[in-house]
CSV table of C-alpha atoms and ligand atoms in Angstrom, one decimal:
chain,number,residue,atom,x,y,z
A,4,MET,CA,14.7,-30.2,84.1
A,5,GLN,CA,11.1,-29.4,84.8
A,6,ARG,CA,11.6,-26.0,83.3
A,7,PHE,CA,12.9,-27.7,80.2
A,8,TYR,CA,9.7,-29.8,79.9
A,9,ARG,CA,7.5,-26.8,80.5
A,10,LEU,CA,9.3,-24.9,77.8
A,11,MET,CA,8.9,-27.9,75.4
A,12,ALA,CA,5.2,-28.0,76.2
A,13,VAL,CA,4.8,-24.3,75.4
A,14,LEU,CA,6.8,-24.7,72.2
A,15,CYS,CA,4.6,-27.7,71.1
A,16,LEU,CA,1.5,-25.8,71.9
A,17,LEU,CA,2.6,-22.8,69.9
A,18,GLY,CA,3.7,-25.1,67.1
A,19,GLY,CA,0.4,-26.8,67.2
A,20,LEU,CA,-1.5,-23.5,66.9
A,21,ALA,CA,0.7,-22.4,64.0
A,22,CYS,CA,0.0,-25.7,62.3
A,23,GLU,CA,-3.7,-25.3,63.0
A,24,ASN,CA,-3.6,-21.9,61.3
A,25,LYS,CA,-1.6,-23.2,58.4
A,26,LYS,CA,-3.6,-26.3,58.0
A,27,THR,CA,-4.1,-27.4,54.4
A,28,VAL,CA,-7.7,-27.6,53.3
A,29,SER,CA,-8.4,-28.9,49.8
A,30,PRO,CA,-9.5,-26.3,47.3
A,31,PRO,CA,-13.0,-26.3,45.9
A,32,THR,CA,-13.3,-28.7,43.0
A,33,SER,CA,-14.2,-27.0,39.7
A,34,ILE,CA,-17.8,-26.8,38.6
A,35,GLY,CA,-18.9,-27.2,35.0
A,36,PRO,CA,-16.7,-26.3,32.1
A,37,VAL,CA,-13.6,-24.2,32.8
A,38,PRO,CA,-11.4,-22.0,30.6
A,39,ASP,CA,-8.3,-23.6,29.1
A,40,ALA,CA,-4.9,-21.9,29.6
A,41,LYS,CA,-5.2,-19.9,26.3
A,42,GLN,CA,-8.7,-18.7,27.1
A,43,MET,CA,-7.5,-17.7,30.6
A,44,GLU,CA,-4.7,-15.6,29.1
A,45,TRP,CA,-7.3,-14.0,26.8
A,46,HIS,CA,-9.6,-13.1,29.7
A,47,LYS,CA,-6.8,-11.3,31.3
A,48,MET,CA,-6.1,-9.2,28.1
A,49,GLU,CA,-9.4,-7.3,28.7
A,50,LYS,CA,-8.9,-4.7,25.9
A,51,ASN,CA,-8.0,-5.5,22.3
A,52,ALA,CA,-8.1,-3.4,19.1
A,53,PHE,CA,-9.7,-4.2,15.8
A,54,ILE,CA,-8.2,-2.5,12.8
A,55,HIS,CA,-10.4,-2.3,9.7
A,56,PHE,CA,-8.2,-1.0,6.8
A,57,THR,CA,-8.4,-2.0,3.1
A,58,ILE,CA,-9.5,-0.7,-0.2
A,59,ASN,CA,-12.8,0.5,1.4
A,60,THR,CA,-10.7,3.1,3.2
A,61,PHE,CA,-10.1,4.7,-0.3
A,62,THR,CA,-13.5,4.1,-1.8
A,63,ASP,CA,-15.4,5.4,1.2
A,64,LYS,CA,-17.4,2.2,1.5
A,65,GLU,CA,-18.2,-0.3,4.3
A,66,TRP,CA,-18.5,-3.3,2.0
A,67,GLY,CA,-16.4,-3.4,-1.2
A,68,TYR,CA,-18.2,-5.2,-4.1
A,69,GLY,CA,-15.1,-7.1,-5.1
A,70,ASP,CA,-14.4,-5.3,-8.4
A,71,GLU,CA,-12.1,-2.6,-7.0
A,72,SER,CA,-8.7,-2.2,-8.7
A,73,PRO,CA,-5.8,-2.8,-6.3
A,74,GLU,CA,-4.4,0.5,-7.7
A,75,LEU,CA,-6.9,2.2,-5.4
A,76,PHE,CA,-5.0,1.1,-2.3
A,77,ASN,CA,-2.7,4.0,-1.8
A,78,PRO,CA,-2.0,5.2,1.7
A,79,THR,CA,0.2,8.3,1.4
A,80,ASP,CA,2.0,8.0,4.7
A,81,LEU,CA,1.3,4.7,6.2
A,82,ASN,CA,2.4,4.7,9.8
A,83,VAL,CA,1.7,1.4,11.5
A,84,ASP,CA,4.1,2.3,14.3
A,85,GLN,CA,1.8,5.1,15.2
A,86,TRP,CA,-1.2,2.8,15.5
A,87,VAL,CA,0.4,0.3,17.8
A,88,LYS,CA,2.2,2.9,19.9
A,89,VAL,CA,-1.1,4.7,20.6
A,90,LEU,CA,-2.7,1.3,21.4
A,91,LYS,CA,0.1,0.4,23.8
A,92,GLU,CA,-0.1,3.8,25.5
A,93,THR,CA,-3.9,3.5,26.0
A,94,GLY,CA,-3.9,0.0,27.5
A,95,PHE,CA,-4.6,-2.4,24.7
A,96,LYS,CA,-3.1,-5.8,24.8
A,97,GLY,CA,-3.8,-7.2,21.3
A,98,VAL,CA,-4.6,-6.2,17.7
A,99,ILE,CA,-6.7,-7.9,15.2
A,100,LEU,CA,-6.1,-6.8,11.6
A,101,THR,CA,-8.6,-7.2,8.7
A,102,CYS,CA,-6.1,-9.0,6.4
A,103,LYS,CA,-8.9,-9.6,3.9
A,104,HIS,CA,-12.4,-8.1,4.2
A,105,HIS,CA,-15.5,-9.2,2.1
A,106,ASP,CA,-14.2,-7.4,-1.0
A,107,GLY,CA,-11.3,-10.0,-1.2
A,108,PHE,CA,-8.4,-7.5,-1.3
A,109,CYS,CA,-5.4,-8.9,0.6
A,110,LEU,CA,-3.2,-6.7,2.8
A,111,TRP,CA,-0.4,-9.2,2.4
A,112,PRO,CA,1.1,-10.4,-0.9
A,113,SER,CA,-0.7,-13.7,-1.1
A,114,LYS,CA,0.7,-15.9,-3.8
A,115,TYR,CA,-2.7,-17.4,-4.5
A,116,THR,CA,-4.3,-14.2,-6.0
A,117,GLU,CA,-3.4,-11.1,-7.8
A,118,HIS,CA,-5.9,-9.1,-5.8
A,119,THR,CA,-3.4,-7.9,-3.2
A,120,VAL,CA,-1.2,-5.2,-2.0
A,121,ALA,CA,1.5,-6.5,-4.4
A,122,LYS,CA,-0.5,-4.9,-7.2
A,123,SER,CA,-1.0,-1.6,-5.5
A,124,PRO,CA,1.1,1.5,-5.6
A,125,TYR,CA,1.9,1.1,-1.9
A,126,LYS,CA,5.7,0.7,-1.7
A,127,ASN,CA,5.6,0.0,-5.5
A,128,GLY,CA,4.0,-3.4,-4.7
A,129,LYS,CA,6.6,-4.4,-2.2
A,130,GLY,CA,4.5,-3.7,0.9
A,131,ASP,CA,3.0,-6.1,3.4
A,132,ILE,CA,0.7,-4.6,6.0
A,133,ALA,CA,0.3,-7.9,7.9
A,134,LYS,CA,4.1,-8.0,8.3
A,135,GLU,CA,4.3,-4.4,9.4
A,136,VAL,CA,1.5,-4.8,12.0
A,137,SER,CA,2.8,-8.0,13.4
A,138,GLU,CA,6.3,-6.5,13.7
A,139,ALA,CA,5.0,-3.4,15.4
A,140,CYS,CA,3.0,-5.6,17.8
A,141,GLU,CA,6.2,-7.5,18.6
A,142,LYS,CA,8.0,-4.2,19.2
A,143,TYR,CA,5.4,-2.8,21.6
A,144,GLY,CA,4.6,-6.1,23.3
A,145,LEU,CA,1.0,-6.5,21.9
A,146,LYS,CA,-0.4,-9.8,20.6
A,147,PHE,CA,-1.2,-10.1,16.9
A,148,GLY,CA,-4.5,-11.5,15.5
A,149,VAL,CA,-6.0,-11.9,12.1
A,150,TYR,CA,-9.4,-11.4,10.5
A,151,LEU,CA,-9.8,-13.2,7.2
A,152,SER,CA,-13.3,-12.9,5.8
A,153,PRO,CA,-14.7,-16.2,4.7
A,154,TRP,CA,-17.0,-14.4,2.3
A,155,ASP,CA,-15.1,-13.2,-0.7
A,156,ARG,CA,-16.9,-11.0,-3.3
A,157,ASN,CA,-13.9,-10.9,-5.6
A,158,ARG,CA,-13.4,-14.6,-6.2
A,159,ALA,CA,-14.9,-16.2,-9.3
A,160,ASP,CA,-15.0,-19.6,-7.5
A,161,TYR,CA,-16.8,-18.4,-4.3
A,162,GLY,CA,-19.4,-21.1,-3.7
A,163,ASP,CA,-17.2,-23.9,-5.2
A,164,SER,CA,-15.0,-26.3,-3.2
A,165,THR,CA,-11.9,-24.7,-4.9
A,166,TYR,CA,-12.6,-21.5,-3.0
A,167,VAL,CA,-12.4,-23.4,0.3
A,168,THR,CA,-9.0,-24.7,-0.7
A,169,TYR,CA,-8.0,-21.1,-1.6
A,170,TYR,CA,-9.2,-19.8,1.8
A,171,ARG,CA,-7.2,-22.5,3.6
A,172,ASN,CA,-4.1,-21.7,1.6
A,173,GLN,CA,-4.4,-18.2,2.7
A,174,LEU,CA,-4.8,-19.2,6.3
A,175,LYS,CA,-1.6,-21.3,5.9
A,176,GLU,CA,0.2,-18.2,4.6
A,177,LEU,CA,-1.0,-16.0,7.5
A,178,PHE,CA,-0.2,-18.6,10.1
A,179,THR,CA,3.3,-19.4,8.9
A,180,SER,CA,4.7,-16.0,8.0
A,181,TYR,CA,3.7,-13.6,10.8
A,182,GLY,CA,4.7,-15.1,14.1
A,183,ASP,CA,2.3,-16.1,16.8
A,184,VAL,CA,-1.4,-15.3,16.1
A,185,PHE,CA,-3.4,-15.1,19.3
A,186,GLU,CA,-6.9,-14.9,17.8
A,187,MET,CA,-8.5,-15.7,14.5
A,188,TRP,CA,-11.7,-13.8,13.8
A,189,PHE,CA,-14.3,-15.5,11.5
A,190,ASP,CA,-16.9,-13.1,10.3
A,191,GLY,CA,-20.5,-14.2,10.3
A,192,ALA,CA,-21.4,-12.2,7.1
A,193,ASN,CA,-21.4,-14.8,4.4
A,194,GLY,CA,-22.8,-14.8,0.9
A,195,GLY,CA,-24.9,-12.3,-1.0
A,196,ASP,CA,-24.3,-10.2,-4.1
A,197,GLY,CA,-20.9,-9.5,-5.5
A,198,PHE,CA,-18.5,-9.2,-8.4
A,199,TYR,CA,-17.4,-12.9,-8.2
A,200,GLY,CA,-14.9,-12.6,-11.1
A,201,GLY,CA,-17.3,-10.7,-13.3
A,202,ALA,CA,-20.4,-12.9,-12.7
A,203,ASP,CA,-22.1,-10.0,-10.9
A,204,GLU,CA,-24.7,-12.1,-9.1
A,205,VAL,CA,-26.1,-13.2,-5.8
A,206,ARG,CA,-24.4,-16.3,-4.3
A,207,ARG,CA,-25.6,-18.1,-1.2
A,208,ILE,CA,-23.7,-20.8,0.6
A,209,GLU,CA,-24.7,-23.3,3.2
A,210,ARG,CA,-23.2,-21.7,6.2
A,211,GLU,CA,-23.1,-24.8,8.3
A,212,SER,CA,-21.4,-27.1,5.8
A,213,TYR,CA,-19.7,-25.1,2.9
A,214,TYR,CA,-16.5,-24.2,4.7
A,215,HIS,CA,-16.0,-27.6,6.5
A,216,TRP,CA,-15.0,-25.6,9.5
A,217,PRO,CA,-13.8,-28.5,11.7
A,218,GLN,CA,-11.1,-29.5,9.1
A,219,THR,CA,-10.2,-25.8,8.5
A,220,LEU,CA,-9.7,-25.2,12.3
A,221,ASP,CA,-7.7,-28.4,12.7
A,222,LEU,CA,-5.5,-27.3,9.9
A,223,VAL,CA,-4.8,-23.9,11.6
A,224,ARG,CA,-4.4,-25.6,15.0
A,225,SER,CA,-1.8,-27.9,13.5
A,226,ILE,CA,0.3,-24.9,12.6
A,227,GLN,CA,-0.5,-22.8,15.7
A,228,PRO,CA,-2.1,-24.7,18.5
A,229,GLN,CA,-2.4,-21.7,20.8
A,230,VAL,CA,-4.8,-19.7,18.5
A,231,LEU,CA,-8.3,-18.9,19.7
A,232,PHE,CA,-11.1,-19.0,17.2
A,233,PHE,CA,-13.8,-16.4,17.4
A,234,SER,CA,-17.1,-16.7,15.4
A,235,ASP,CA,-20.8,-16.2,16.1
A,236,GLY,CA,-20.8,-19.4,18.1
A,237,GLY,CA,-17.2,-20.1,19.0
A,238,PRO,CA,-15.7,-22.7,19.3
A,239,ASP,CA,-13.3,-20.7,21.6
A,240,LEU,CA,-14.9,-17.2,21.8
A,241,ARG,CA,-18.4,-16.1,21.0
A,242,TRP,CA,-20.0,-13.1,19.5
A,243,GLY,CA,-22.3,-11.1,21.9
A,244,GLY,CA,-25.2,-10.7,19.5
A,245,ASN,CA,-24.7,-6.9,18.9
A,246,GLU,CA,-22.1,-4.6,17.6
A,247,GLU,CA,-22.3,-2.1,20.5
A,248,ALA,CA,-20.0,-4.0,22.8
A,249,ARG,CA,-22.9,-4.7,25.1
A,250,ALA,CA,-22.5,-7.9,27.0
A,251,GLY,CA,-25.5,-9.2,28.9
A,252,LEU,CA,-26.0,-8.0,32.5
A,253,THR,CA,-26.2,-11.8,33.1
A,254,ASN,CA,-23.2,-13.1,31.2
A,255,TRP,CA,-22.4,-16.8,31.6
A,256,ASN,CA,-19.1,-17.9,29.9
A,257,THR,CA,-20.8,-21.2,29.4
A,258,ILE,CA,-23.0,-22.1,26.5
A,259,SER,CA,-23.9,-25.3,24.7
A,260,THR,CA,-22.5,-24.7,21.2
A,261,ASP,CA,-24.8,-27.2,19.6
A,262,THR,CA,-27.8,-25.0,20.6
A,263,LEU,CA,-26.4,-22.2,18.4
A,264,TYR,CA,-27.3,-22.1,14.7
A,265,ALA,CA,-28.2,-19.3,12.4
A,266,GLY,CA,-31.9,-18.3,12.3
A,267,LYS,CA,-32.8,-19.9,15.6
A,268,SER,CA,-35.1,-17.5,17.4
A,269,GLY,CA,-33.7,-16.0,20.5
A,270,ILE,CA,-30.1,-16.7,19.3
A,271,MET,CA,-29.0,-13.1,20.0
A,272,ASP,CA,-30.2,-13.2,23.6
A,273,LEU,CA,-28.6,-16.6,24.1
A,274,LEU,CA,-25.3,-15.2,22.7
A,275,ASN,CA,-25.6,-12.2,24.9
A,276,SER,CA,-26.1,-14.0,28.2
A,277,GLY,CA,-24.8,-17.5,27.6
A,278,SER,CA,-26.4,-20.3,29.5
A,279,GLU,CA,-26.0,-21.2,33.1
A,280,ASN,CA,-25.7,-24.9,32.4
A,281,GLY,CA,-23.9,-24.7,29.1
A,282,VAL,CA,-21.5,-27.5,28.5
A,283,ASN,CA,-18.7,-25.4,26.7
A,284,TRP,CA,-16.6,-22.5,28.0
A,285,VAL,CA,-17.1,-20.0,25.2
A,286,PRO,CA,-16.6,-16.5,26.6
A,287,LEU,CA,-18.2,-13.4,25.0
A,288,GLU,CA,-16.0,-11.0,23.1
A,289,ALA,CA,-17.8,-7.6,22.9
A,290,ASN,CA,-17.0,-5.7,19.6
A,291,THR,CA,-17.7,-2.2,18.4
A,292,SER,CA,-16.1,0.6,16.5
A,293,ILE,CA,-14.9,4.0,17.8
A,294,ARG,CA,-16.8,5.5,14.8
A,295,PRO,CA,-20.3,4.7,13.4
A,296,GLY,CA,-18.6,2.6,10.6
A,297,TRP,CA,-15.9,-0.1,10.7
A,298,PHE,CA,-13.8,1.7,8.0
A,299,TYR,CA,-12.6,5.3,7.9
A,300,HIS,CA,-14.9,7.9,6.4
A,301,ALA,CA,-14.0,11.6,6.6
A,302,LYS,CA,-17.7,12.4,7.1
A,303,GLU,CA,-17.5,10.6,10.4
A,304,ASP,CA,-14.6,12.6,11.8
A,305,SER,CA,-17.0,14.5,14.0
A,306,LEU,CA,-18.8,11.3,15.2
A,307,VAL,CA,-15.9,9.6,17.0
A,308,LYS,CA,-17.0,8.3,20.4
A,309,THR,CA,-16.2,10.6,23.3
A,310,PRO,CA,-14.0,9.4,26.2
A,311,GLU,CA,-17.2,9.2,28.3
A,312,GLN,CA,-18.9,7.0,25.7
A,313,LEU,CA,-15.9,4.8,25.6
A,314,MET,CA,-16.0,4.6,29.3
A,315,ASP,CA,-19.6,3.4,29.2
A,316,ILE,CA,-18.6,0.8,26.6
A,317,TYR,CA,-15.8,-0.3,28.9
A,318,LEU,CA,-18.4,-0.9,31.6
A,319,THR,CA,-20.8,-2.8,29.4
A,320,SER,CA,-18.0,-5.1,28.1
A,321,VAL,CA,-15.1,-5.6,30.5
A,322,GLY,CA,-17.3,-4.5,33.3
A,323,ARG,CA,-19.7,-7.3,32.5
A,324,GLY,CA,-17.1,-10.1,32.3
A,325,SER,CA,-16.3,-10.0,28.6
A,326,THR,CA,-13.3,-8.8,26.6
A,327,LEU,CA,-13.6,-5.6,24.6
A,328,LEU,CA,-12.6,-5.5,20.9
A,329,LEU,CA,-12.7,-1.9,19.9
A,330,ASN,CA,-12.2,-1.0,16.2
A,331,ILE,CA,-10.1,2.0,15.3
A,332,PRO,CA,-9.9,2.5,11.5
A,333,PRO,CA,-6.8,4.2,10.0
A,334,ASP,CA,-7.5,7.0,7.5
A,335,LYS,CA,-6.4,7.4,3.9
A,336,ARG,CA,-3.0,8.6,5.0
A,337,GLY,CA,-2.6,5.4,6.9
A,338,HIS,CA,-2.8,7.2,10.2
A,339,PHE,CA,-5.1,6.9,13.2
A,340,HIS,CA,-7.0,10.1,12.8
A,341,GLU,CA,-6.3,12.9,15.4
A,342,ASN,CA,-9.8,12.7,16.7
A,343,ASP,CA,-9.6,9.0,17.4
A,344,ILE,CA,-6.3,9.4,19.1
A,345,ASP,CA,-7.7,12.2,21.3
A,346,ALA,CA,-10.7,10.0,22.2
A,347,LEU,CA,-8.5,7.0,23.1
A,348,LYS,CA,-6.1,9.2,25.2
A,349,GLY,CA,-9.1,10.9,26.9
A,350,TRP,CA,-10.7,7.6,27.7
A,351,HIS,CA,-7.4,6.2,29.1
A,352,ALA,CA,-6.9,9.2,31.3
A,353,LEU,CA,-10.5,8.9,32.5
A,354,GLN,CA,-9.9,5.3,33.4
A,355,GLU,CA,-6.7,6.2,35.2
A,356,LYS,CA,-8.6,8.9,37.1
A,357,GLU,CA,-11.7,6.8,38.0
A,358,PHE,CA,-9.7,3.8,39.1
A,359,ALA,CA,-6.7,5.6,40.6
A,360,ASN,CA,-7.3,4.9,44.3
A,361,ASN,CA,-8.4,1.5,45.4
A,362,LEU,CA,-10.1,2.3,48.7
A,363,ILE,CA,-9.8,-1.3,49.8
A,364,LYS,CA,-6.1,-1.0,50.5
A,365,ASN,CA,-5.3,-1.2,54.2
A,366,THR,CA,-8.9,-1.9,55.2
A,367,LYS,CA,-10.2,-4.7,57.3
A,368,VAL,CA,-12.1,-7.3,55.3
A,369,THR,CA,-13.9,-10.2,57.0
A,370,ALA,CA,-16.1,-13.1,55.7
A,371,SER,CA,-19.3,-14.6,57.0
A,372,SER,CA,-17.5,-18.0,56.9
A,373,VAL,CA,-14.2,-19.4,55.6
A,374,ARG,CA,-13.5,-22.7,54.0
A,375,GLY,CA,-12.3,-25.1,56.6
A,376,ASN,CA,-11.5,-22.0,58.8
A,377,ALA,CA,-8.2,-22.0,56.9
A,378,GLU,CA,-6.1,-18.9,56.3
A,379,GLN,CA,-5.6,-20.2,52.8
A,380,TYR,CA,-9.2,-19.1,51.9
A,381,ASP,CA,-9.8,-16.2,54.2
A,382,ALA,CA,-11.3,-12.8,53.2
A,383,ARG,CA,-7.9,-11.1,52.9
A,384,ASN,CA,-7.2,-13.2,49.8
A,385,ALA,CA,-9.8,-11.2,47.9
A,386,VAL,CA,-7.8,-8.0,48.5
A,387,ASP,CA,-4.2,-9.2,48.3
A,388,GLU,CA,-3.7,-8.4,44.5
A,389,ASN,CA,-2.8,-12.0,43.8
A,390,TYR,CA,-5.0,-13.4,41.1
A,391,ASP,CA,-4.6,-17.0,42.3
A,392,THR,CA,-5.6,-16.6,45.9
A,393,TYR,CA,-9.2,-16.4,46.9
A,394,TRP,CA,-11.9,-16.3,49.6
A,395,ALA,CA,-14.0,-19.5,49.5
A,396,THR,CA,-16.6,-21.1,51.7
A,397,ASP,CA,-17.1,-24.8,52.6
A,398,ASP,CA,-18.7,-26.9,49.8
A,399,ASN,CA,-22.1,-27.0,51.5
A,400,ILE,CA,-22.3,-23.2,51.8
A,401,GLN,CA,-23.4,-21.4,48.7
A,402,THR,CA,-24.2,-18.0,50.1
A,403,GLY,CA,-22.1,-15.7,52.3
A,404,SER,CA,-20.7,-12.2,52.6
A,405,LEU,CA,-17.6,-10.2,52.7
A,406,GLU,CA,-17.6,-7.1,54.9
A,407,VAL,CA,-15.3,-4.2,54.4
A,408,GLU,CA,-14.6,-1.7,57.2
A,409,PHE,CA,-12.8,1.5,56.2
A,410,SER,CA,-10.9,3.5,58.7
A,411,GLY,CA,-13.4,6.4,58.2
A,412,GLU,CA,-16.0,7.6,55.8
A,413,ARG,CA,-15.3,7.1,52.1
A,414,THR,CA,-17.1,8.1,49.0
A,415,ILE,CA,-17.8,5.1,46.7
A,416,LYS,CA,-18.5,5.2,43.0
A,417,TYR,CA,-17.5,1.7,41.8
A,418,VAL,CA,-17.3,-1.8,43.2
A,419,LEU,CA,-15.2,-4.3,41.2
A,420,LEU,CA,-15.5,-8.1,41.8
A,421,GLN,CA,-13.8,-11.1,40.3
A,422,GLU,CA,-14.7,-14.7,40.5
A,423,TYR,CA,-11.9,-17.3,40.3
A,424,ILE,CA,-13.0,-18.7,36.9
A,425,PRO,CA,-10.3,-21.3,36.7
A,426,LEU,CA,-12.6,-23.2,39.0
A,427,GLY,CA,-15.7,-22.5,36.8
A,428,GLN,CA,-18.3,-19.8,36.9
A,429,ARG,CA,-20.6,-20.0,39.9
A,430,ILE,CA,-22.3,-16.9,41.2
A,431,LYS,CA,-25.8,-16.3,40.1
A,432,ASP,CA,-27.1,-13.5,42.3
A,433,PHE,CA,-25.4,-10.9,44.6
A,434,SER,CA,-26.0,-7.5,46.2
A,435,ILE,CA,-23.9,-4.8,47.7
A,436,ASP,CA,-24.9,-3.0,50.9
A,437,ALA,CA,-23.5,0.1,52.5
A,438,TRP,CA,-23.8,1.1,56.1
A,439,ILE,CA,-25.9,4.3,56.1
A,440,ASN,CA,-27.5,6.0,59.1
A,441,GLY,CA,-26.9,3.0,61.4
A,442,GLY,CA,-28.2,0.3,59.1
A,443,TRP,CA,-27.4,-1.7,55.9
A,444,LYS,CA,-28.8,-0.3,52.7
A,445,GLU,CA,-28.7,-2.0,49.3
A,446,ILE,CA,-26.7,0.2,46.9
A,447,ALA,CA,-26.3,-2.2,43.9
A,448,LYS,CA,-27.1,-5.7,42.8
A,449,GLY,CA,-26.2,-8.1,40.0
A,450,THR,CA,-26.5,-11.7,38.8
A,451,THR,CA,-23.3,-13.1,37.3
A,452,ILE,CA,-19.7,-12.0,38.1
A,453,GLY,CA,-17.4,-14.2,36.0
A,454,TYR,CA,-13.9,-12.9,35.1
A,455,LYS,CA,-14.8,-9.3,36.2
A,456,ARG,CA,-17.8,-7.3,37.2
A,457,ILE,CA,-17.6,-3.6,37.7
A,458,LEU,CA,-20.7,-1.9,39.2
A,459,LYS,CA,-21.0,1.8,38.8
A,460,LEU,CA,-23.3,3.1,41.5
A,461,ASP,CA,-26.3,5.3,40.4
A,462,ALA,CA,-24.8,8.1,42.6
A,463,PRO,CA,-21.7,8.1,44.8
A,464,VAL,CA,-22.3,6.8,48.3
A,465,LYS,CA,-20.7,7.9,51.5
A,466,THR,CA,-20.1,5.1,54.0
A,467,ASP,CA,-17.5,3.5,56.3
A,468,LYS,CA,-18.7,-0.1,55.8
A,469,LEU,CA,-19.6,-2.1,52.8
A,470,LYS,CA,-21.0,-5.7,52.5
A,471,ILE,CA,-20.9,-7.9,49.4
A,472,ASN,CA,-23.6,-10.5,49.7
A,473,ILE,CA,-23.5,-13.7,47.6
A,474,LEU,CA,-27.2,-14.6,47.5
A,475,ASP,CA,-27.0,-17.6,45.2
A,476,SER,CA,-24.3,-19.6,43.6
A,477,LYS,CA,-24.0,-22.9,41.7
A,478,ALA,CA,-21.4,-24.1,44.2
A,479,CYS,CA,-19.4,-22.5,47.0
A,480,PRO,CA,-18.5,-18.9,46.0
A,481,VAL,CA,-14.8,-18.3,45.1
A,482,ILE,CA,-13.9,-14.6,45.0
A,483,ASN,CA,-10.3,-13.7,44.1
A,484,ASN,CA,-10.6,-9.9,43.9
A,485,LEU,CA,-12.5,-7.0,45.3
A,486,GLU,CA,-11.7,-3.4,44.6
A,487,VAL,CA,-13.6,-0.3,45.6
A,488,TYR,CA,-13.2,3.2,44.0
B,27,LIG,C1,-19.4,-7.7,10.2
B,27,LIG,C2,-18.9,-7.2,8.9
B,27,LIG,O1,-19.8,-7.3,7.8
B,27,LIG,C3,-18.4,-5.7,9.1
B,27,LIG,O2,-18.0,-5.1,7.9
B,27,LIG,C4,-17.3,-5.7,10.1
B,27,LIG,O3,-16.2,-6.4,9.6
B,27,LIG,C5,-17.8,-6.4,11.4
B,27,LIG,C6,-16.7,-6.5,12.4
B,27,LIG,O4,-18.3,-7.7,11.1
B,27,LIG,O5,-20.0,-8.9,10.1
């Protein structure tokens, strides 16, 4: 009998210890604004493609004046499948098509104007590029997005309220006929000289009030509530203040949208870095083109960005916590040009090569402290490849470190960090040390992390130990991923 009690006592003790290890400690509460579910999905897309294609492709212009005949739109061998297949193969997750650029020509047969593909030789007026692209996206599993220029240099009524109705009718067409639209891109270029139905004049509109944006957005949301709106200042995604896809080294996803209005000095810097205590979650989308122009020009065939330049762009956009929107403009045939495809494939291969071997696998990772001493928040959660598990500290601890011990010397070129942004963006200052000649030596440092931060070291470092120091944070740090290459 005594043996039985002793056995029970041992079992209880073991059970108790197990319970102790598995104890449930409440997660950190979120801090400040947080991304909503659709923004969160968008963060995870990382790389999207912009496609600028219209009458400008055939007139060799960047901005059509608005007086171009639809007859000019005549791709000889349009191959939308080729575009989306290449994008899929090179790691893109979404496509945004210029359904109408500033010249007003529509790539779909809008019933509200004659200035469309229906009046072009393409498929004898029976073509619909928005349909072809949305269907190819569906086929290859990419998301489809639309760009519809608010500024329209073709319309006689641009500047009147009837034009706003026209613009909304076109949005209704695009949002009811082409399946789910993940993102709507509103261009900031608005007003200036143009054809305007033959008026040939300069027209300015009141950017803040003319389009009645809140009602326009509500209308679109009533058709497709999941859509994200991009514009210079949001409301869902913000411009980064440059067209080189260069996000700020400090890049807060938060900003107070009411501090953004055209002409305000410092606006570009504000867009580029966001604001630490901003009251809205409006992440930065970093856009650029694979060529100098947004539209195809044969004279730029030799100026396509190299795989190495695209890699740098990847690091200044995705590597600084934003999403990249890279434009690839089809040529007059309606193909992605061979040089552009080679560059995309070369870049993709480079990414695969640089990020092939995550050195963190099978290494020992420890933390300076763990929230409630609970397994649920320990350092291993930062290296378990599960997005939703993380290392966190107690609420009153806003600094700390993660230490990585490799099983031998490794050569390190990149460190990748992710903060668990569903709980808000927190980290303000961090550094990375390597164990060199018997001591810690700082090899990199940064400010914000956000969705993702990739640090490329100035030169590869050989070490067997690495330490990530969180030096300042708005609340307890929450790191859900650490990779080392
Ligand atoms: C700008 C436009 O004026 C360019 O033509 C291009 O569409 C770029 C993405 O946005 O504001």
